[in-house]
Tab-separated table of C-alpha atoms in Angstrom:
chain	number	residue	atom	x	y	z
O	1	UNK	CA	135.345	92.966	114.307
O	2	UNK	CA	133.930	92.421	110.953
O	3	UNK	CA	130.955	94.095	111.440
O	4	UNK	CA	132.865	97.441	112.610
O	5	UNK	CA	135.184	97.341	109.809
O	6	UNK	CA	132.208	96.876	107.322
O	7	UNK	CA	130.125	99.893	109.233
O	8	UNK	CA	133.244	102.429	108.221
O	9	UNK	CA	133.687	101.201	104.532
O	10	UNK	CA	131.133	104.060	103.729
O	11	UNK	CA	128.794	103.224	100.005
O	12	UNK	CA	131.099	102.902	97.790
O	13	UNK	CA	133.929	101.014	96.135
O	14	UNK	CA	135.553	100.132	99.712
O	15	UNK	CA	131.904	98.502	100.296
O	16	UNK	CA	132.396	96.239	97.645
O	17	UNK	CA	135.477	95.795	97.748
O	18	UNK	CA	134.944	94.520	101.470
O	19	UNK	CA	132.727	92.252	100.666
O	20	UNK	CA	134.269	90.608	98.112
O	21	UNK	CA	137.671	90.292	100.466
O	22	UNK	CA	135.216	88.605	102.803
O	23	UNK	CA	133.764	85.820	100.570
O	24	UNK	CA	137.365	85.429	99.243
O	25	UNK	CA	139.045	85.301	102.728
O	26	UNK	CA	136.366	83.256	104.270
O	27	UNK	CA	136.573	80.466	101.632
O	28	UNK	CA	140.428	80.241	101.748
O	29	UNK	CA	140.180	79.811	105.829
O	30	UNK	CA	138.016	77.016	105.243
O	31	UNK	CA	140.206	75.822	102.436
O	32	UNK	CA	142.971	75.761	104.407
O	33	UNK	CA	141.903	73.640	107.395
O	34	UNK	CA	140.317	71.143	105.211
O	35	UNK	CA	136.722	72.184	105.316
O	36	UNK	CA	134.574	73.059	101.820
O	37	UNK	CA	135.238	76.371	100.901
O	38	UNK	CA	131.892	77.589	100.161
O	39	UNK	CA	130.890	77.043	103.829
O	40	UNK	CA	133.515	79.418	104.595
O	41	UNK	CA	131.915	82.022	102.668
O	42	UNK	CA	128.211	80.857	103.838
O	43	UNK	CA	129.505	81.262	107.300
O	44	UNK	CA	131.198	84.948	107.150
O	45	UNK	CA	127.987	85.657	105.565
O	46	UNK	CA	126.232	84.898	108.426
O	47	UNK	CA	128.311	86.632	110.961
O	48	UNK	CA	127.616	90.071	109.031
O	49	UNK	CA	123.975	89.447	108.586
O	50	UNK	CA	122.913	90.981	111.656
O	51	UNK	CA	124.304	94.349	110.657
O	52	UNK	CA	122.550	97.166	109.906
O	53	UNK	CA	124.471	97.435	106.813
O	54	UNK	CA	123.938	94.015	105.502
O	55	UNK	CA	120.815	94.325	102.894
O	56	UNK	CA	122.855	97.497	101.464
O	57	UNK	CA	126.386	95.070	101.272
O	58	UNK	CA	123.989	92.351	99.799
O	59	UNK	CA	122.732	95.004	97.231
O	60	UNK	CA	126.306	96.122	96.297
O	61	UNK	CA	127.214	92.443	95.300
O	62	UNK	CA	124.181	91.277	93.564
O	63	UNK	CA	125.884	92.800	90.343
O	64	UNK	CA	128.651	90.098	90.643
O	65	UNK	CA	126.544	87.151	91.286
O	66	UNK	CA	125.306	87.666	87.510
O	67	UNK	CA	128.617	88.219	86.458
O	68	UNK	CA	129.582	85.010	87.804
O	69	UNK	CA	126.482	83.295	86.643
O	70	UNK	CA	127.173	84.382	83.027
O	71	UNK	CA	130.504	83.387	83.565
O	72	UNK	CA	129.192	79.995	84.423
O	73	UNK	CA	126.860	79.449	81.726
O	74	UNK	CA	129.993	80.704	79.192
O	75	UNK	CA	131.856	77.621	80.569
O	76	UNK	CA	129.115	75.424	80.085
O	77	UNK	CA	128.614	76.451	76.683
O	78	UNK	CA	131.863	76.040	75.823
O	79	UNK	CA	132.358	72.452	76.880
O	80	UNK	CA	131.067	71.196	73.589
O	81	UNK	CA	128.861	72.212	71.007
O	82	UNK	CA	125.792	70.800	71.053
O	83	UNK	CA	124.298	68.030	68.317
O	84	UNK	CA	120.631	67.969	67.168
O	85	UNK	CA	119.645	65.331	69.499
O	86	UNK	CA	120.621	67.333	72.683
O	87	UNK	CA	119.024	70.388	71.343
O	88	UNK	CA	115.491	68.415	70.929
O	89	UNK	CA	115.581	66.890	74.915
O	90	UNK	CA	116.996	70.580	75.426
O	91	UNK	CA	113.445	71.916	73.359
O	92	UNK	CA	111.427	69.103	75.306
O	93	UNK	CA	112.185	70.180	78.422
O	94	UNK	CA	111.463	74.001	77.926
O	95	UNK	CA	108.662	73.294	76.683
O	96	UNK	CA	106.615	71.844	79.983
O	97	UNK	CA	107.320	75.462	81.198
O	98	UNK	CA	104.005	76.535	80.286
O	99	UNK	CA	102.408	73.512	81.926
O	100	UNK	CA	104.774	74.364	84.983
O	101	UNK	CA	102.521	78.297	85.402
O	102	UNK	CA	99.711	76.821	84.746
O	103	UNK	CA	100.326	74.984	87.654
O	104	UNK	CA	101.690	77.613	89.644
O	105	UNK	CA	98.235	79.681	88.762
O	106	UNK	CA	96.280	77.037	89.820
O	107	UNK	CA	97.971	76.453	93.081
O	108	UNK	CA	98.171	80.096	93.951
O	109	UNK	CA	94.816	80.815	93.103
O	110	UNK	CA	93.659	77.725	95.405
O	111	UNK	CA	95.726	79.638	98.215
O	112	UNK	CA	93.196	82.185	98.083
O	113	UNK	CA	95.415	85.024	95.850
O	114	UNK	CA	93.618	87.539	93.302
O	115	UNK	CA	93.958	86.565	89.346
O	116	UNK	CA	96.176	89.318	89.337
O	117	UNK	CA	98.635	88.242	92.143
O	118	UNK	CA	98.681	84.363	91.056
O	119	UNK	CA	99.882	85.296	87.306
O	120	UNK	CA	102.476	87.766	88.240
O	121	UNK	CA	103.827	85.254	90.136
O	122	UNK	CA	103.540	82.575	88.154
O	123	UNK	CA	105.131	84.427	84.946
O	124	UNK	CA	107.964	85.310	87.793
O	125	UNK	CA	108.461	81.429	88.726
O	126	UNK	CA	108.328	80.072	85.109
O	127	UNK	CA	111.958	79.296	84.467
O	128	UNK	CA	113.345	77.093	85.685
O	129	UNK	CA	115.875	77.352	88.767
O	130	UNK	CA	120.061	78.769	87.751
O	131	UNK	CA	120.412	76.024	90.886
O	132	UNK	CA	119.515	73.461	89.425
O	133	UNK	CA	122.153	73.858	86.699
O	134	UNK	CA	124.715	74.325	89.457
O	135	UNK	CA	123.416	70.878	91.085
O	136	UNK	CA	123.729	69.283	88.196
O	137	UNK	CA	127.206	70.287	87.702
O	138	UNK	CA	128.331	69.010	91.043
O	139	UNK	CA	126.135	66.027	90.146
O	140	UNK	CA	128.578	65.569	87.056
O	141	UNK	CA	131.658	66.422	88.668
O	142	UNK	CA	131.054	63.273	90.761
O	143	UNK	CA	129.994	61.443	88.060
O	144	UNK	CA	125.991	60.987	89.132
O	145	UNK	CA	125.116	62.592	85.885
O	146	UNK	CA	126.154	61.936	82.252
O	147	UNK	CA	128.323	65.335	81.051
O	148	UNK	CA	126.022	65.920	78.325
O	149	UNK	CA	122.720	66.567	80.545
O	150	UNK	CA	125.132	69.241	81.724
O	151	UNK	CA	124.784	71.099	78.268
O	152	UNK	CA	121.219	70.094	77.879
O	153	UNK	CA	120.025	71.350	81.042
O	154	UNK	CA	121.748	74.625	80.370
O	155	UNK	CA	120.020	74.702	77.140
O	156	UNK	CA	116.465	74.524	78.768
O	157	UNK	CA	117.771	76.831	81.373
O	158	UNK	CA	118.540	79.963	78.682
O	159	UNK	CA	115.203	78.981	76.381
O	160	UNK	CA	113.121	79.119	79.868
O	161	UNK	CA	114.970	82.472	81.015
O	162	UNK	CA	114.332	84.457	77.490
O	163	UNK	CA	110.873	83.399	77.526
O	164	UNK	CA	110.030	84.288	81.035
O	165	UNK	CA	111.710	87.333	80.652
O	166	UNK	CA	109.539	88.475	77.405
O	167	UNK	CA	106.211	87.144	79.386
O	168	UNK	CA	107.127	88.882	82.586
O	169	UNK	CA	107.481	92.785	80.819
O	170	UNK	CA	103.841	91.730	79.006
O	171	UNK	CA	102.417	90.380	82.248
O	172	UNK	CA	100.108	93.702	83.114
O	173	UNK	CA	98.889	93.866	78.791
O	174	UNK	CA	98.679	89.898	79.342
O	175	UNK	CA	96.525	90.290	82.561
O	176	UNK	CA	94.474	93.181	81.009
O	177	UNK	CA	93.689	90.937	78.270
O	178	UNK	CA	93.049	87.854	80.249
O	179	UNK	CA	91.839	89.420	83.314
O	180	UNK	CA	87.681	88.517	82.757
O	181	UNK	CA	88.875	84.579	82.245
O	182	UNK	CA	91.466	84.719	85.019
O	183	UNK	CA	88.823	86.254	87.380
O	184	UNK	CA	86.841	82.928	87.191
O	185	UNK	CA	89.518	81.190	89.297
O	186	UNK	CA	89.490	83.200	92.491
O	187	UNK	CA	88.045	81.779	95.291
O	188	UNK	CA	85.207	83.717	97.303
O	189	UNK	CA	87.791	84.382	100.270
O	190	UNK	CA	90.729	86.401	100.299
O	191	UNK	CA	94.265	86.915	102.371
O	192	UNK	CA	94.246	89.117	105.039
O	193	UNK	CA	96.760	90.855	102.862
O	194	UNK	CA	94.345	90.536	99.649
O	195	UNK	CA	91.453	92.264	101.925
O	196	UNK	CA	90.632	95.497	99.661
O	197	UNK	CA	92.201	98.861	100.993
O	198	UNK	CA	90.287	101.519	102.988
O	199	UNK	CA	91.044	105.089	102.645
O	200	UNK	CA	87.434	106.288	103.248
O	201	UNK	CA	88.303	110.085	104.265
O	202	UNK	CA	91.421	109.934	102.542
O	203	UNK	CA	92.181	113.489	100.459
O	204	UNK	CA	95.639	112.880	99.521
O	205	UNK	CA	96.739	108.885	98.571
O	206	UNK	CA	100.740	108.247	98.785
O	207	UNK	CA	102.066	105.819	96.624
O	208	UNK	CA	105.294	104.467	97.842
O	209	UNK	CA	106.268	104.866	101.277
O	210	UNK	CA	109.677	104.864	101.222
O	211	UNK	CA	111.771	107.911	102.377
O	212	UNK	CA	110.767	110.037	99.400
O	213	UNK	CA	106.518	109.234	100.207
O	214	UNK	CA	107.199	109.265	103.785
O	215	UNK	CA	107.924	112.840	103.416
O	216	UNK	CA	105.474	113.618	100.819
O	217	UNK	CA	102.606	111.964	103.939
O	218	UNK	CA	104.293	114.165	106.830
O	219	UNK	CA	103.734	117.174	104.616
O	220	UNK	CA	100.445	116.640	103.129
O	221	UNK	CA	99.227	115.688	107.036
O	222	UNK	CA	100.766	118.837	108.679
O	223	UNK	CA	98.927	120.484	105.981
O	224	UNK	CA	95.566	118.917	105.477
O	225	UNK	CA	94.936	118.174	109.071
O	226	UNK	CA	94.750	114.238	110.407
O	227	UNK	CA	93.291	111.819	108.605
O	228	UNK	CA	92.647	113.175	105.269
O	229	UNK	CA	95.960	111.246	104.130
O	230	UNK	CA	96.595	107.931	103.447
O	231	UNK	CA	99.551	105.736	102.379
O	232	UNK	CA	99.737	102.811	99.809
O	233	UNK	CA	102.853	100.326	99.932
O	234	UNK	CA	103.167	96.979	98.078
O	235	UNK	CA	105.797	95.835	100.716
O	236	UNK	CA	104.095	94.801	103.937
O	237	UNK	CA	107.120	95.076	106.050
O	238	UNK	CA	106.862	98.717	104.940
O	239	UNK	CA	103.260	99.178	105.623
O	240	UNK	CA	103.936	97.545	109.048
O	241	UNK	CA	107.218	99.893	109.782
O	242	UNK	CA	104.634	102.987	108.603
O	243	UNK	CA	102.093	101.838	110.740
O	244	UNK	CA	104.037	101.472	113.873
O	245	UNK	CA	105.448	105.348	112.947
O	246	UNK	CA	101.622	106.296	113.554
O	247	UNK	CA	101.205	106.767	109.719
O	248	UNK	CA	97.790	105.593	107.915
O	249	UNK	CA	99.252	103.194	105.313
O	250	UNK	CA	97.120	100.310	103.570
O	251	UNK	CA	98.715	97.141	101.818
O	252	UNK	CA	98.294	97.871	98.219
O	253	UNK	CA	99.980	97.693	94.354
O	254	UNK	CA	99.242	101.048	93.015
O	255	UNK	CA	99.511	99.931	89.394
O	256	UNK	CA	97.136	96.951	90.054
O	257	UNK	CA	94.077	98.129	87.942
O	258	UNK	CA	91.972	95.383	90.556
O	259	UNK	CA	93.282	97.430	93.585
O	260	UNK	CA	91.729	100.882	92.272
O	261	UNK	CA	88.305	98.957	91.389
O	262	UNK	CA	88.542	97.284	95.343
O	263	UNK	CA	89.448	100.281	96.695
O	264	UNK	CA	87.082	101.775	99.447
O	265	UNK	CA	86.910	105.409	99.669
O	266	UNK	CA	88.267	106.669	96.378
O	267	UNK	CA	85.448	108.871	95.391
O	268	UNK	CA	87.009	111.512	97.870
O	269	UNK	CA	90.290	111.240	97.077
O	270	UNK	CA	91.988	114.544	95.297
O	271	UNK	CA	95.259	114.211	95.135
O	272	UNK	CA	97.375	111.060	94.266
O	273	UNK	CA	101.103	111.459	94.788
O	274	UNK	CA	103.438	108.843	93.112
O	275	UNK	CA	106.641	108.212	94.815
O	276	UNK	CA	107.523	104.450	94.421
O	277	UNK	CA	111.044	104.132	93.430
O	278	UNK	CA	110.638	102.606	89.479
O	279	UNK	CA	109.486	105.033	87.449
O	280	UNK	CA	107.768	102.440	85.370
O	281	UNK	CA	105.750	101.708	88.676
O	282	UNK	CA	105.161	105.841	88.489
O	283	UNK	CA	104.196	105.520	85.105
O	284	UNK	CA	101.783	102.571	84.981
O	285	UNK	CA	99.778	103.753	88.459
O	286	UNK	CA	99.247	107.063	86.320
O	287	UNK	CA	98.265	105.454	83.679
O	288	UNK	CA	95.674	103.636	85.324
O	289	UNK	CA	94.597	106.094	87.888
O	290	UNK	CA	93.691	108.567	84.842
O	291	UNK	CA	91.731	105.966	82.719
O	292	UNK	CA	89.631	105.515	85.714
O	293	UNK	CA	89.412	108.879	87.590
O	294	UNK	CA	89.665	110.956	84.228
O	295	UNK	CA	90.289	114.416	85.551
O	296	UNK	CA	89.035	114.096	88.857
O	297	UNK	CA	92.180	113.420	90.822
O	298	UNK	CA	95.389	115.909	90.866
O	299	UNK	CA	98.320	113.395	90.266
O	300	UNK	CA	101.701	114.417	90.944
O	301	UNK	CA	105.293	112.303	90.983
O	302	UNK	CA	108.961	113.185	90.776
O	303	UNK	CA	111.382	112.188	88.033
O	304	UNK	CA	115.116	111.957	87.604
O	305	UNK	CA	115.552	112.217	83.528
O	306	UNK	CA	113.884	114.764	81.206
O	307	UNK	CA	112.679	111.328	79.152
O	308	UNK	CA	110.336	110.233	82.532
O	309	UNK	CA	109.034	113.876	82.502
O	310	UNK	CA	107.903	113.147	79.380
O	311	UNK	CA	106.999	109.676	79.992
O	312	UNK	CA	104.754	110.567	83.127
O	313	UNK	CA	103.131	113.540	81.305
O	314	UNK	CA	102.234	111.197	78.488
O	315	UNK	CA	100.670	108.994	80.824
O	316	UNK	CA	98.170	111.765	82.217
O	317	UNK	CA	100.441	112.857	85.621
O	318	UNK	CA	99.754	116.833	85.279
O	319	UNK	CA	102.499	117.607	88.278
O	320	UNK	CA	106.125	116.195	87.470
O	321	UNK	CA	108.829	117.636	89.215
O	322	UNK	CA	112.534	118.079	88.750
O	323	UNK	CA	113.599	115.282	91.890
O	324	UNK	CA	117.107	116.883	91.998
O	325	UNK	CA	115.797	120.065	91.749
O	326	UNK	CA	113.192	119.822	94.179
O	327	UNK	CA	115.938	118.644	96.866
O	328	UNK	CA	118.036	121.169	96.182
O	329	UNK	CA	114.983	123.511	96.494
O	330	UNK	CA	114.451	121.975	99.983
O	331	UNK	CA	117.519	122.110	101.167
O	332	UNK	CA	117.746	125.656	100.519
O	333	UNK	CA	114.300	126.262	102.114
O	334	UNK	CA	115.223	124.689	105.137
O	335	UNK	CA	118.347	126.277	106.255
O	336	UNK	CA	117.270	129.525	105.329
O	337	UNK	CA	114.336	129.246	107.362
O	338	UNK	CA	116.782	128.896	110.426
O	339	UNK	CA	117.379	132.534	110.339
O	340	UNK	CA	120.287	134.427	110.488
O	341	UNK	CA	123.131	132.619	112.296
O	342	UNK	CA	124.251	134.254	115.691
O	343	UNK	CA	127.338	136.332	115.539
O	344	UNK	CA	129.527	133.957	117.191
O	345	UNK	CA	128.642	130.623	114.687
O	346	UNK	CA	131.704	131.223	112.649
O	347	UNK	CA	134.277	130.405	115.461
């Protein structure tokens, strides 16, 4: 019953509001019969989690587990203020993060991963865990754990979170940088996922097959002839899903500057079409697809705000369309290539 209510709330407001009338209800149930309220929320979850709907509920409510997390820290911080001495085992702490992705590099790059791959995630994994804090605090609440590790540990926490945060939007200048040292870690073998792509034959790369590239390959294919197109997705449930559509599509990170050097095939390539869905993915693949290729690739993408135009141009894509524009464009196109309607369509 739950899932058909959820499949009529539509996108919008009733969407979240369902959901959040879901965690709420759930946890009161559970409340109420003398179970943990949490699990009552854990096991609604559940229940909807086979519907179709449930990544785009998940989505909708991601916004309100920050809020909530903010909310959490607030409270911590406002518990007590802390003294000198908690704010040097707070500095302590943060500091072994570095030794922490060091150690993440290391073991990634054991596990067969390029340079490039093992920092990115490292840099994502260096701060330490929100869930931590929150077992901490239920450590406190039943008295496991003096109150003022409480305060330090959320300390650590925020240094941990504002540095990762400033490393993670260097990470490609830090790997650009770093990337001839970095290289000397990799191990001879790779992942079948790390294997280097093959478009030999390709004319026309995709970049992004979502709904917006998966259109952009159906077109360039009915046009070019089989073959002479080829996909590129970061997301190998998406290459897989593309695959089993009968569409050419390689595992790949377009704004890897590794994957363009691996790539096999790209001398024939003409035409690169960027459609991931972050226009800061757009704009670094461009980037590095014109410092290699020079003029010798067409590059195109689509952009919402007259500031990406500007930003894509910059960054050497020649073709930038309107994306609103271009739908409406579409639209048009295709119901006025229907024809005329028949006489009797108005009734």
């Amino acid at each position: 019953a739950l899932i058909w209510v959820m499949e009529r709330c539509g996108h919008g407001e009733l969407l979240v509001l369902f959901g959040v009338l879901v965690a709420l209800g759930g946890s009161q149930a559970f409340d109420a019969v003398g179970v943990k309220a949490d699990l009552g929320a854990l096991f609604l979850g559940v229940l909807l989690a086979g519907s179709a709907k449930a990544d785009e509920l998940s989505k909708t409510l991601l916004g309100f587990k920050d809020l909530f997390l903010v909310g959490f820290f607030l409270n911590i911080g406002l518990s007590r203020e802390p003294d000198p001495e908690l704010l040097g085992v707070a500095l302590l702490l943060a500091a072994a993060m570095p030794l922490k992705t060091v150690l993440f590099f290391a073991l990634l790059s054991r596990f067969k991963l390029w340079a490039r791959s093992a920092l990115f995630t490292s840099l994502t994994l260096a701060n330490y865990s929100e869930f931590g804090l929150i077992v901490a605090g239920v450590a406190a609440a039943g008295g496991w754990l003096p109150a003022d590790w409480m305060l330090i540990i959320a300390v650590a926490l925020s240094i941990t979170f504002v540095a990762a945060s400033a490393l993670n939007a260097a990470a490609p200048r830090l790997y650009e940088r770093w990337s001839a040292g970095l290289a000397r870690f990799e191990r001879p073998e790779r992942l079948p996922e790390e294997q280097p792509a093959d478009c030999s034959g390709a004319r026309v790369l995709v970049c992004g097959m979502g709904r917006v590239g998966a259109g952009a390959y159906d077109f360039a294919e009915k046009r070019l002839g089989g073959g002479a197109v080829v996909g590129i997705d970061s997301d190998p449930a998406q290459v897989k899903a593309q695959q089993e559509a009968g569409r050419r599509v390689v595992l790949g990170d377009a704004t890897d500057p590794d994957f363009w050097e691996r790539i096999k095939g790209a001398d024939q390539v003409q035409y690169v079409l960027l459609a991931m869905p972050s226009h800061g993915a757009n704009r670094r693949a461009g980037e590095e697809i014109r410092r290699r290729a020079g003029e010798a690739m067409r590059i195109g993408a689509a952009a919402r705000f007259a500031d990406e135009w500007a930003d894509l141009q910059k960054a050497g894509v020649q073709v930038v369309l309107d994306f609103y524009r271009e739908a409406g464009a579409g639209l048009a196109e295709r119901v006025l290539e229907q024809g005329e309607p028949s006489p009797g369509a108005e009734k």
